[in-house]
Short mmCIF file of N, CA and C in Angstrom, two decimals:
data_model
loop_
_atom_site.label_atom_id
_atom_site.label_comp_id
_atom_site.label_asym_id
_atom_site.label_seq_id
_atom_site.Cartn_x
_atom_site.Cartn_y
_atom_site.Cartn_z
N MET K 20 -9.92 33.68 -6.86
CA MET K 20 -8.72 32.97 -6.40
C MET K 20 -7.60 33.22 -7.39
N ASN K 21 -6.46 33.54 -6.93
CA ASN K 21 -5.28 33.77 -7.73
C ASN K 21 -4.82 32.48 -8.38
N ARG K 22 -4.47 32.50 -9.67
CA ARG K 22 -4.03 31.29 -10.39
C ARG K 22 -2.80 30.65 -9.73
N LYS K 23 -1.99 31.43 -9.04
CA LYS K 23 -0.78 30.91 -8.45
C LYS K 23 -0.94 30.62 -6.97
N SER K 24 -2.13 30.73 -6.44
CA SER K 24 -2.33 30.44 -5.01
C SER K 24 -2.18 28.95 -4.77
N PRO K 25 -1.70 28.55 -3.57
CA PRO K 25 -1.52 27.13 -3.27
C PRO K 25 -2.80 26.32 -3.43
N ALA K 26 -3.94 26.89 -3.09
CA ALA K 26 -5.20 26.15 -3.19
C ALA K 26 -5.52 25.83 -4.64
N HIS K 27 -5.13 26.69 -5.56
CA HIS K 27 -5.41 26.45 -6.97
C HIS K 27 -4.47 25.40 -7.56
N ARG K 28 -3.21 25.40 -7.15
CA ARG K 28 -2.21 24.49 -7.72
C ARG K 28 -2.30 23.08 -7.16
N ARG K 29 -2.83 22.89 -5.97
CA ARG K 29 -2.74 21.61 -5.28
C ARG K 29 -4.07 20.86 -5.35
N PRO K 30 -4.16 19.76 -6.13
CA PRO K 30 -5.41 18.99 -6.18
C PRO K 30 -5.60 18.23 -4.87
N GLY K 31 -6.82 17.81 -4.61
CA GLY K 31 -7.12 17.07 -3.40
C GLY K 31 -6.41 15.73 -3.36
N ARG K 32 -6.04 15.31 -2.17
CA ARG K 32 -5.33 14.04 -2.00
C ARG K 32 -6.20 12.87 -2.45
N ARG K 33 -7.47 12.90 -2.10
CA ARG K 33 -8.37 11.80 -2.48
C ARG K 33 -8.46 11.67 -4.00
N ALA K 34 -8.51 12.80 -4.69
CA ALA K 34 -8.59 12.77 -6.15
C ALA K 34 -7.33 12.14 -6.74
N ALA K 35 -6.17 12.45 -6.16
CA ALA K 35 -4.92 11.87 -6.66
C ALA K 35 -4.87 10.37 -6.43
N VAL K 36 -5.32 9.94 -5.26
CA VAL K 36 -5.32 8.50 -4.97
C VAL K 36 -6.30 7.79 -5.88
N ALA K 37 -7.50 8.36 -6.06
CA ALA K 37 -8.51 7.74 -6.92
C ALA K 37 -8.00 7.66 -8.36
N ALA K 38 -7.35 8.73 -8.83
CA ALA K 38 -6.81 8.71 -10.18
C ALA K 38 -5.73 7.64 -10.31
N GLY K 39 -4.90 7.51 -9.30
CA GLY K 39 -3.86 6.47 -9.33
C GLY K 39 -4.47 5.09 -9.35
N LEU K 40 -5.55 4.88 -8.60
CA LEU K 40 -6.22 3.58 -8.59
C LEU K 40 -6.80 3.27 -9.95
N VAL K 41 -7.42 4.24 -10.58
CA VAL K 41 -7.99 4.02 -11.91
C VAL K 41 -6.89 3.62 -12.87
N LEU K 42 -5.74 4.28 -12.80
CA LEU K 42 -4.62 3.91 -13.68
C LEU K 42 -4.13 2.51 -13.37
N ALA K 43 -4.00 2.17 -12.10
CA ALA K 43 -3.48 0.85 -11.73
C ALA K 43 -4.42 -0.25 -12.16
N VAL K 44 -5.71 -0.05 -11.94
CA VAL K 44 -6.69 -1.08 -12.27
C VAL K 44 -6.88 -1.16 -13.78
N GLY K 45 -7.01 0.00 -14.43
CA GLY K 45 -7.33 0.02 -15.85
C GLY K 45 -6.13 -0.16 -16.76
N LEU K 46 -5.00 0.37 -16.38
CA LEU K 46 -3.86 0.36 -17.28
C LEU K 46 -2.65 -0.40 -16.74
N GLY K 47 -2.70 -0.84 -15.51
CA GLY K 47 -1.57 -1.57 -14.94
C GLY K 47 -0.41 -0.65 -14.61
N VAL K 48 -0.67 0.63 -14.41
CA VAL K 48 0.38 1.59 -14.13
C VAL K 48 0.54 1.72 -12.62
N SER K 49 1.72 1.96 -12.15
CA SER K 49 2.01 2.05 -10.72
C SER K 49 1.28 3.20 -10.07
N THR K 50 0.51 2.93 -8.99
CA THR K 50 -0.14 3.98 -8.21
C THR K 50 0.79 4.52 -7.16
N GLN K 51 1.91 3.87 -6.96
CA GLN K 51 2.81 4.33 -5.91
C GLN K 51 3.27 5.74 -6.21
N VAL K 52 3.55 6.04 -7.48
CA VAL K 52 4.00 7.37 -7.84
C VAL K 52 2.89 8.37 -7.57
N SER K 53 1.64 8.05 -7.97
CA SER K 53 0.52 8.96 -7.74
C SER K 53 0.28 9.14 -6.26
N ALA K 54 0.33 8.04 -5.51
CA ALA K 54 0.08 8.12 -4.08
C ALA K 54 1.15 8.96 -3.39
N GLN K 55 2.40 8.77 -3.77
CA GLN K 55 3.46 9.53 -3.14
C GLN K 55 3.47 10.98 -3.61
N ALA K 56 3.05 11.21 -4.83
CA ALA K 56 3.02 12.57 -5.34
C ALA K 56 1.97 13.39 -4.61
N SER K 57 0.95 12.73 -4.08
CA SER K 57 -0.12 13.46 -3.40
C SER K 57 0.27 13.89 -1.99
N VAL K 58 1.35 13.35 -1.45
CA VAL K 58 1.80 13.72 -0.11
C VAL K 58 2.49 15.07 -0.20
N HIS K 59 2.14 15.97 0.71
CA HIS K 59 2.73 17.29 0.70
C HIS K 59 4.13 17.21 1.30
N ALA K 60 5.13 17.31 0.44
CA ALA K 60 6.52 17.19 0.86
C ALA K 60 7.06 18.57 1.23
N PRO K 61 8.01 18.60 2.16
CA PRO K 61 8.64 19.87 2.48
C PRO K 61 9.42 20.39 1.29
N ALA K 62 9.59 21.68 1.23
CA ALA K 62 10.34 22.27 0.12
C ALA K 62 11.77 21.75 0.12
N ARG K 63 12.28 21.49 -1.08
CA ARG K 63 13.64 20.99 -1.23
C ARG K 63 14.56 22.12 -1.69
N SER K 64 15.81 22.00 -1.32
CA SER K 64 16.77 22.96 -1.85
C SER K 64 17.03 22.60 -3.30
N SER K 65 17.52 23.56 -4.05
CA SER K 65 17.73 23.33 -5.48
C SER K 65 18.84 22.32 -5.76
N THR K 66 19.66 21.99 -4.78
CA THR K 66 20.75 21.05 -5.00
C THR K 66 20.34 19.60 -4.75
N ALA K 67 19.17 19.38 -4.15
CA ALA K 67 18.73 18.02 -3.86
C ALA K 67 18.29 17.34 -5.15
N ALA K 68 18.68 16.10 -5.29
CA ALA K 68 18.28 15.33 -6.47
C ALA K 68 16.81 14.96 -6.36
N PRO K 69 16.06 15.01 -7.45
CA PRO K 69 14.66 14.63 -7.40
C PRO K 69 14.52 13.14 -7.08
N ARG K 70 13.47 12.80 -6.34
CA ARG K 70 13.22 11.41 -5.95
C ARG K 70 12.37 10.76 -7.02
N SER K 71 12.67 9.51 -7.33
CA SER K 71 11.84 8.81 -8.31
C SER K 71 11.46 7.44 -7.77
N VAL K 72 10.34 6.95 -8.25
CA VAL K 72 9.84 5.63 -7.91
C VAL K 72 9.52 4.96 -9.23
N SER K 73 9.92 3.71 -9.39
CA SER K 73 9.64 3.04 -10.64
C SER K 73 9.05 1.66 -10.38
N GLY K 74 8.49 1.09 -11.38
CA GLY K 74 7.92 -0.24 -11.29
C GLY K 74 7.82 -0.85 -12.67
N THR K 75 7.48 -2.11 -12.70
CA THR K 75 7.33 -2.82 -13.96
C THR K 75 5.98 -3.50 -13.98
N SER K 76 5.23 -3.27 -15.03
CA SER K 76 3.93 -3.90 -15.17
C SER K 76 4.07 -5.41 -15.14
N GLY K 77 3.23 -6.06 -14.34
CA GLY K 77 3.25 -7.51 -14.26
C GLY K 77 4.24 -8.06 -13.25
N GLN K 78 5.05 -7.22 -12.64
CA GLN K 78 6.03 -7.67 -11.66
C GLN K 78 5.38 -7.72 -10.28
N VAL K 79 5.55 -8.84 -9.58
CA VAL K 79 4.89 -9.06 -8.29
C VAL K 79 5.28 -7.99 -7.27
N VAL K 80 6.53 -7.64 -7.18
CA VAL K 80 6.98 -6.65 -6.20
C VAL K 80 6.29 -5.31 -6.46
N THR K 81 6.20 -4.90 -7.71
CA THR K 81 5.54 -3.65 -8.06
C THR K 81 4.06 -3.72 -7.69
N ARG K 82 3.43 -4.84 -7.95
CA ARG K 82 2.00 -4.99 -7.66
C ARG K 82 1.74 -4.87 -6.15
N VAL K 83 2.55 -5.51 -5.34
CA VAL K 83 2.38 -5.43 -3.89
C VAL K 83 2.67 -4.01 -3.40
N ALA K 84 3.69 -3.37 -3.95
CA ALA K 84 4.00 -1.98 -3.58
C ALA K 84 2.85 -1.06 -3.96
N ASP K 85 2.26 -1.27 -5.13
CA ASP K 85 1.11 -0.48 -5.55
C ASP K 85 -0.04 -0.64 -4.56
N PHE K 86 -0.32 -1.88 -4.19
CA PHE K 86 -1.41 -2.16 -3.25
C PHE K 86 -1.17 -1.47 -1.91
N TYR K 87 0.01 -1.67 -1.33
CA TYR K 87 0.27 -1.09 -0.02
C TYR K 87 0.28 0.44 -0.08
N GLY K 88 0.85 1.03 -1.12
CA GLY K 88 0.86 2.49 -1.24
C GLY K 88 -0.55 3.06 -1.31
N ALA K 89 -1.38 2.51 -2.17
CA ALA K 89 -2.76 3.00 -2.32
C ALA K 89 -3.58 2.70 -1.07
N TYR K 90 -3.38 1.52 -0.47
CA TYR K 90 -4.15 1.12 0.71
C TYR K 90 -3.84 2.04 1.89
N ILE K 91 -2.57 2.29 2.12
CA ILE K 91 -2.17 3.16 3.23
C ILE K 91 -2.70 4.57 3.02
N ASP K 92 -2.67 5.05 1.79
CA ASP K 92 -3.24 6.37 1.51
C ASP K 92 -4.75 6.37 1.75
N ALA K 93 -5.44 5.31 1.37
CA ALA K 93 -6.90 5.25 1.53
C ALA K 93 -7.31 5.25 3.00
N ILE K 94 -6.60 4.51 3.83
CA ILE K 94 -7.01 4.43 5.24
C ILE K 94 -6.31 5.44 6.13
N GLY K 95 -5.19 5.98 5.68
CA GLY K 95 -4.40 6.87 6.53
C GLY K 95 -4.59 8.32 6.25
N ASP K 96 -5.37 8.65 5.27
CA ASP K 96 -5.65 10.03 4.94
C ASP K 96 -6.37 10.70 6.11
N TYR K 97 -6.32 12.00 6.17
CA TYR K 97 -7.05 12.72 7.21
C TYR K 97 -8.55 12.50 7.05
N ASP K 98 -8.96 12.13 5.86
CA ASP K 98 -10.35 11.84 5.57
C ASP K 98 -10.38 10.45 4.94
N PRO K 99 -10.29 9.37 5.74
CA PRO K 99 -10.20 8.01 5.19
C PRO K 99 -11.35 7.70 4.21
N ASP K 100 -11.03 6.89 3.22
CA ASP K 100 -11.98 6.55 2.18
C ASP K 100 -12.29 5.05 2.25
N ALA K 101 -13.35 4.69 2.97
CA ALA K 101 -13.71 3.28 3.16
C ALA K 101 -14.08 2.61 1.84
N LYS K 102 -14.68 3.37 0.93
CA LYS K 102 -15.06 2.80 -0.37
C LYS K 102 -13.81 2.40 -1.16
N LEU K 103 -12.81 3.26 -1.16
CA LEU K 103 -11.56 2.95 -1.86
C LEU K 103 -10.87 1.76 -1.20
N GLU K 104 -10.88 1.69 0.13
CA GLU K 104 -10.29 0.55 0.84
C GLU K 104 -10.95 -0.75 0.38
N THR K 105 -12.27 -0.76 0.27
CA THR K 105 -13.02 -1.95 -0.16
C THR K 105 -12.66 -2.32 -1.60
N VAL K 106 -12.59 -1.34 -2.47
CA VAL K 106 -12.25 -1.59 -3.88
C VAL K 106 -10.85 -2.18 -3.99
N LEU K 107 -9.91 -1.63 -3.23
CA LEU K 107 -8.53 -2.13 -3.28
C LEU K 107 -8.47 -3.58 -2.81
N ARG K 108 -9.14 -3.88 -1.72
CA ARG K 108 -9.14 -5.26 -1.21
C ARG K 108 -9.76 -6.21 -2.24
N LYS K 109 -10.86 -5.79 -2.83
CA LYS K 109 -11.53 -6.66 -3.82
C LYS K 109 -10.64 -6.90 -5.03
N HIS K 110 -9.91 -5.88 -5.44
CA HIS K 110 -9.07 -6.00 -6.63
C HIS K 110 -7.80 -6.82 -6.39
N TYR K 111 -7.18 -6.65 -5.23
CA TYR K 111 -5.88 -7.27 -4.99
C TYR K 111 -5.92 -8.60 -4.23
N LEU K 112 -6.95 -8.85 -3.42
CA LEU K 112 -7.00 -10.06 -2.60
C LEU K 112 -7.92 -11.10 -3.23
N THR K 113 -7.60 -12.38 -3.04
CA THR K 113 -8.53 -13.41 -3.49
C THR K 113 -9.75 -13.38 -2.57
N PRO K 114 -10.91 -13.80 -3.06
CA PRO K 114 -12.10 -13.81 -2.21
C PRO K 114 -11.92 -14.68 -0.95
N ASP K 115 -11.27 -15.83 -1.10
CA ASP K 115 -11.04 -16.70 0.05
C ASP K 115 -10.17 -16.02 1.10
N PHE K 116 -9.10 -15.37 0.67
CA PHE K 116 -8.24 -14.69 1.61
C PHE K 116 -8.95 -13.50 2.25
N ALA K 117 -9.78 -12.79 1.49
CA ALA K 117 -10.52 -11.66 2.05
C ALA K 117 -11.41 -12.12 3.21
N LYS K 118 -12.03 -13.28 3.08
CA LYS K 118 -12.86 -13.83 4.16
C LYS K 118 -12.01 -14.19 5.38
N ARG K 119 -10.88 -14.84 5.14
CA ARG K 119 -9.98 -15.20 6.26
C ARG K 119 -9.44 -13.96 6.94
N LEU K 120 -9.15 -12.93 6.15
CA LEU K 120 -8.62 -11.68 6.68
C LEU K 120 -9.67 -10.99 7.56
N ALA K 121 -10.91 -10.99 7.12
CA ALA K 121 -11.99 -10.39 7.91
C ALA K 121 -12.14 -11.10 9.26
N ALA K 122 -12.03 -12.42 9.26
CA ALA K 122 -12.11 -13.19 10.51
C ALA K 122 -10.93 -12.84 11.42
N TRP K 123 -9.73 -12.72 10.85
CA TRP K 123 -8.54 -12.35 11.63
C TRP K 123 -8.75 -10.97 12.26
N GLU K 124 -9.26 -10.03 11.47
CA GLU K 124 -9.47 -8.67 11.96
C GLU K 124 -10.48 -8.63 13.11
N LYS K 125 -11.54 -9.40 12.98
CA LYS K 125 -12.56 -9.45 14.04
C LYS K 125 -11.96 -10.01 15.33
N LYS K 126 -11.15 -11.05 15.21
CA LYS K 126 -10.54 -11.70 16.37
C LYS K 126 -9.50 -10.80 17.04
N HIS K 127 -8.69 -10.08 16.26
CA HIS K 127 -7.57 -9.30 16.79
C HIS K 127 -7.85 -7.81 16.95
N GLY K 128 -8.93 -7.31 16.40
CA GLY K 128 -9.25 -5.89 16.53
C GLY K 128 -8.23 -4.98 15.88
N ALA K 129 -7.68 -5.43 14.76
CA ALA K 129 -6.66 -4.64 14.05
C ALA K 129 -6.86 -4.80 12.55
N ASP K 130 -6.20 -3.96 11.79
CA ASP K 130 -6.25 -4.06 10.33
C ASP K 130 -5.40 -5.25 9.90
N GLY K 131 -5.98 -6.19 9.19
CA GLY K 131 -5.27 -7.40 8.78
C GLY K 131 -4.22 -7.19 7.71
N VAL K 132 -4.42 -6.20 6.85
CA VAL K 132 -3.44 -5.92 5.80
C VAL K 132 -2.15 -5.39 6.41
N LEU K 133 -2.31 -4.57 7.46
CA LEU K 133 -1.15 -3.97 8.13
C LEU K 133 -0.73 -4.74 9.37
N ARG K 134 -1.60 -5.62 9.86
CA ARG K 134 -1.38 -6.35 11.12
C ARG K 134 -1.11 -5.36 12.25
N ALA K 135 -1.86 -4.25 12.25
CA ALA K 135 -1.68 -3.20 13.24
C ALA K 135 -2.95 -2.37 13.37
N GLN K 136 -3.01 -1.58 14.42
CA GLN K 136 -4.14 -0.67 14.61
C GLN K 136 -3.84 0.72 14.05
N ASN K 137 -2.59 1.01 13.84
CA ASN K 137 -2.19 2.32 13.34
C ASN K 137 -1.75 2.22 11.88
N VAL K 138 -1.53 3.37 11.29
CA VAL K 138 -1.07 3.45 9.91
C VAL K 138 0.43 3.70 9.94
N PRO K 139 1.22 2.96 9.15
CA PRO K 139 2.68 3.15 9.18
C PRO K 139 3.09 4.49 8.59
N ARG K 140 4.24 4.96 9.03
CA ARG K 140 4.83 6.20 8.54
C ARG K 140 5.49 5.96 7.19
N LYS K 141 6.08 4.77 7.02
CA LYS K 141 6.70 4.42 5.73
C LYS K 141 6.71 2.92 5.58
N TRP K 142 7.02 2.46 4.37
CA TRP K 142 7.05 1.02 4.09
C TRP K 142 8.04 0.74 2.98
N THR K 143 8.56 -0.47 2.98
CA THR K 143 9.41 -0.94 1.88
C THR K 143 8.90 -2.30 1.45
N VAL K 144 9.13 -2.62 0.20
CA VAL K 144 8.68 -3.88 -0.38
C VAL K 144 9.89 -4.53 -1.05
N THR K 145 10.15 -5.81 -0.70
CA THR K 145 11.32 -6.52 -1.19
C THR K 145 10.94 -7.90 -1.69
N ASP K 146 11.50 -8.32 -2.78
CA ASP K 146 11.26 -9.65 -3.34
C ASP K 146 11.86 -10.71 -2.42
N ASN K 147 11.13 -11.80 -2.19
CA ASN K 147 11.65 -12.91 -1.39
C ASN K 147 11.65 -14.23 -2.17
N GLY K 148 11.31 -14.19 -3.45
CA GLY K 148 11.43 -15.36 -4.30
C GLY K 148 10.16 -16.20 -4.46
N ALA K 149 10.30 -17.20 -5.31
CA ALA K 149 9.18 -18.09 -5.62
C ALA K 149 8.90 -19.05 -4.47
N VAL K 150 7.60 -19.33 -4.28
CA VAL K 150 7.15 -20.28 -3.27
C VAL K 150 6.05 -21.11 -3.93
N GLY K 151 6.35 -22.36 -4.25
CA GLY K 151 5.36 -23.20 -4.93
C GLY K 151 4.93 -22.57 -6.24
N ASN K 152 3.60 -22.41 -6.42
CA ASN K 152 3.07 -21.76 -7.62
C ASN K 152 2.95 -20.25 -7.47
N GLY K 153 3.42 -19.73 -6.35
CA GLY K 153 3.29 -18.31 -6.08
C GLY K 153 4.62 -17.62 -5.90
N HIS K 154 4.55 -16.45 -5.30
CA HIS K 154 5.73 -15.63 -5.09
C HIS K 154 5.57 -14.92 -3.75
N GLU K 155 6.65 -14.83 -2.98
CA GLU K 155 6.58 -14.16 -1.69
C GLU K 155 7.31 -12.82 -1.74
N VAL K 156 6.67 -11.83 -1.13
CA VAL K 156 7.21 -10.48 -1.07
C VAL K 156 7.24 -10.07 0.40
N ILE K 157 8.32 -9.43 0.82
CA ILE K 157 8.43 -8.95 2.21
C ILE K 157 8.05 -7.47 2.24
N VAL K 158 7.10 -7.13 3.11
CA VAL K 158 6.69 -5.74 3.31
C VAL K 158 7.13 -5.36 4.71
N THR K 159 7.97 -4.34 4.82
CA THR K 159 8.43 -3.86 6.12
C THR K 159 7.74 -2.52 6.38
N LEU K 160 6.94 -2.49 7.44
CA LEU K 160 6.19 -1.29 7.82
C LEU K 160 6.90 -0.62 8.99
N THR K 161 7.07 0.69 8.92
CA THR K 161 7.70 1.45 9.99
C THR K 161 6.66 2.37 10.63
N PHE K 162 6.49 2.21 11.94
CA PHE K 162 5.54 3.00 12.71
C PHE K 162 6.31 3.93 13.65
N GLY K 163 5.74 5.09 13.95
CA GLY K 163 6.36 6.01 14.89
C GLY K 163 7.49 6.79 14.26
N SER K 164 8.21 7.50 15.12
CA SER K 164 9.36 8.27 14.64
C SER K 164 10.36 8.45 15.77
N GLY K 165 11.54 8.87 15.42
CA GLY K 165 12.59 9.10 16.41
C GLY K 165 12.96 7.83 17.15
N GLU K 166 13.01 7.92 18.48
CA GLU K 166 13.40 6.77 19.30
C GLU K 166 12.26 5.79 19.53
N THR K 167 11.06 6.15 19.12
CA THR K 167 9.91 5.26 19.32
C THR K 167 9.51 4.53 18.03
N THR K 168 10.45 4.34 17.14
CA THR K 168 10.18 3.66 15.88
C THR K 168 10.04 2.16 16.10
N GLN K 169 9.03 1.58 15.46
CA GLN K 169 8.83 0.12 15.51
C GLN K 169 8.62 -0.37 14.09
N LYS K 170 9.26 -1.49 13.75
CA LYS K 170 9.11 -2.08 12.42
C LYS K 170 8.40 -3.41 12.53
N ILE K 171 7.53 -3.66 11.56
CA ILE K 171 6.85 -4.95 11.45
C ILE K 171 7.17 -5.50 10.06
N LYS K 172 7.57 -6.75 10.02
CA LYS K 172 7.88 -7.40 8.76
C LYS K 172 6.74 -8.36 8.42
N LEU K 173 6.13 -8.18 7.24
CA LEU K 173 5.04 -9.03 6.78
C LEU K 173 5.49 -9.81 5.54
N PHE K 174 5.00 -11.02 5.44
CA PHE K 174 5.30 -11.87 4.29
C PHE K 174 4.01 -12.01 3.49
N VAL K 175 4.03 -11.47 2.28
CA VAL K 175 2.85 -11.43 1.42
C VAL K 175 3.02 -12.48 0.33
N LEU K 176 2.08 -13.42 0.28
CA LEU K 176 2.13 -14.48 -0.72
C LEU K 176 1.18 -14.13 -1.85
N VAL K 177 1.71 -14.09 -3.08
CA VAL K 177 0.95 -13.74 -4.26
C VAL K 177 0.89 -14.97 -5.16
N GLU K 178 -0.32 -15.31 -5.61
CA GLU K 178 -0.46 -16.47 -6.50
C GLU K 178 -0.06 -16.07 -7.91
N ARG K 179 0.02 -17.04 -8.78
CA ARG K 179 0.50 -16.78 -10.13
C ARG K 179 -0.41 -15.86 -10.94
N TYR K 180 -1.65 -15.66 -10.51
CA TYR K 180 -2.57 -14.74 -11.18
C TYR K 180 -2.52 -13.35 -10.55
N ASN K 181 -1.49 -13.11 -9.76
CA ASN K 181 -1.21 -11.80 -9.17
C ASN K 181 -2.22 -11.33 -8.14
N HIS K 182 -2.84 -12.25 -7.43
CA HIS K 182 -3.72 -11.89 -6.32
C HIS K 182 -3.07 -12.35 -5.01
N ILE K 183 -3.26 -11.54 -3.99
CA ILE K 183 -2.69 -11.87 -2.69
C ILE K 183 -3.53 -12.96 -2.04
N VAL K 184 -2.85 -14.05 -1.64
CA VAL K 184 -3.54 -15.19 -1.03
C VAL K 184 -3.23 -15.33 0.46
N ASP K 185 -2.23 -14.57 0.96
CA ASP K 185 -1.92 -14.64 2.38
C ASP K 185 -1.01 -13.48 2.77
N ILE K 186 -1.22 -12.99 3.98
CA ILE K 186 -0.33 -12.01 4.61
C ILE K 186 -0.08 -12.53 6.01
N GLY K 187 1.19 -12.74 6.34
CA GLY K 187 1.51 -13.27 7.66
C GLY K 187 2.80 -12.69 8.20
N THR K 188 3.10 -13.09 9.42
CA THR K 188 4.33 -12.59 10.07
C THR K 188 5.47 -13.59 9.97
N THR K 189 5.22 -14.72 9.33
CA THR K 189 6.28 -15.70 9.10
C THR K 189 6.32 -16.05 7.62
N SER K 190 7.49 -16.43 7.16
CA SER K 190 7.68 -16.74 5.76
C SER K 190 7.05 -18.09 5.39
N ASN K 191 6.62 -18.20 4.16
CA ASN K 191 6.10 -19.45 3.61
C ASN K 191 7.20 -20.30 3.00
N ARG K 192 8.43 -19.84 3.09
CA ARG K 192 9.57 -20.54 2.48
C ARG K 192 10.08 -21.61 3.41
#
């Protein structure tokens, strides 16, 4: 194999996601950059500004963005990784919420984290402020493309120990 061949330069997507998860869990580093770096982007012209993603360790918005980025990559890959999905849920969700989420999924026949049966094309994460002893973050998921685009807005409640305790379609505020 030629050292400059695309197969040699491009690591597997699963390896990139797994490496990002190890960094996020072990070092508190954002997996969003690793997850997005693993997506094969179209070639850019030399005049386009490079895209960057940043986060802050310990910040609720960054933590939720890390979770959704890694989770979507784990389940939306051409070769979904159920083990990684389980690890992410165990790490980011409280045990009580994980049980409630499983019951919701069984009742609705959809993924409870996404509140959908499909994987979104893109997502944004926005701070919505403090709620009691926790913090609420808005996750906007975009499905489809062109004229068939649909957006779902989710309200993610994070407790003070940085674990997700609820995901719903209405605000806790």
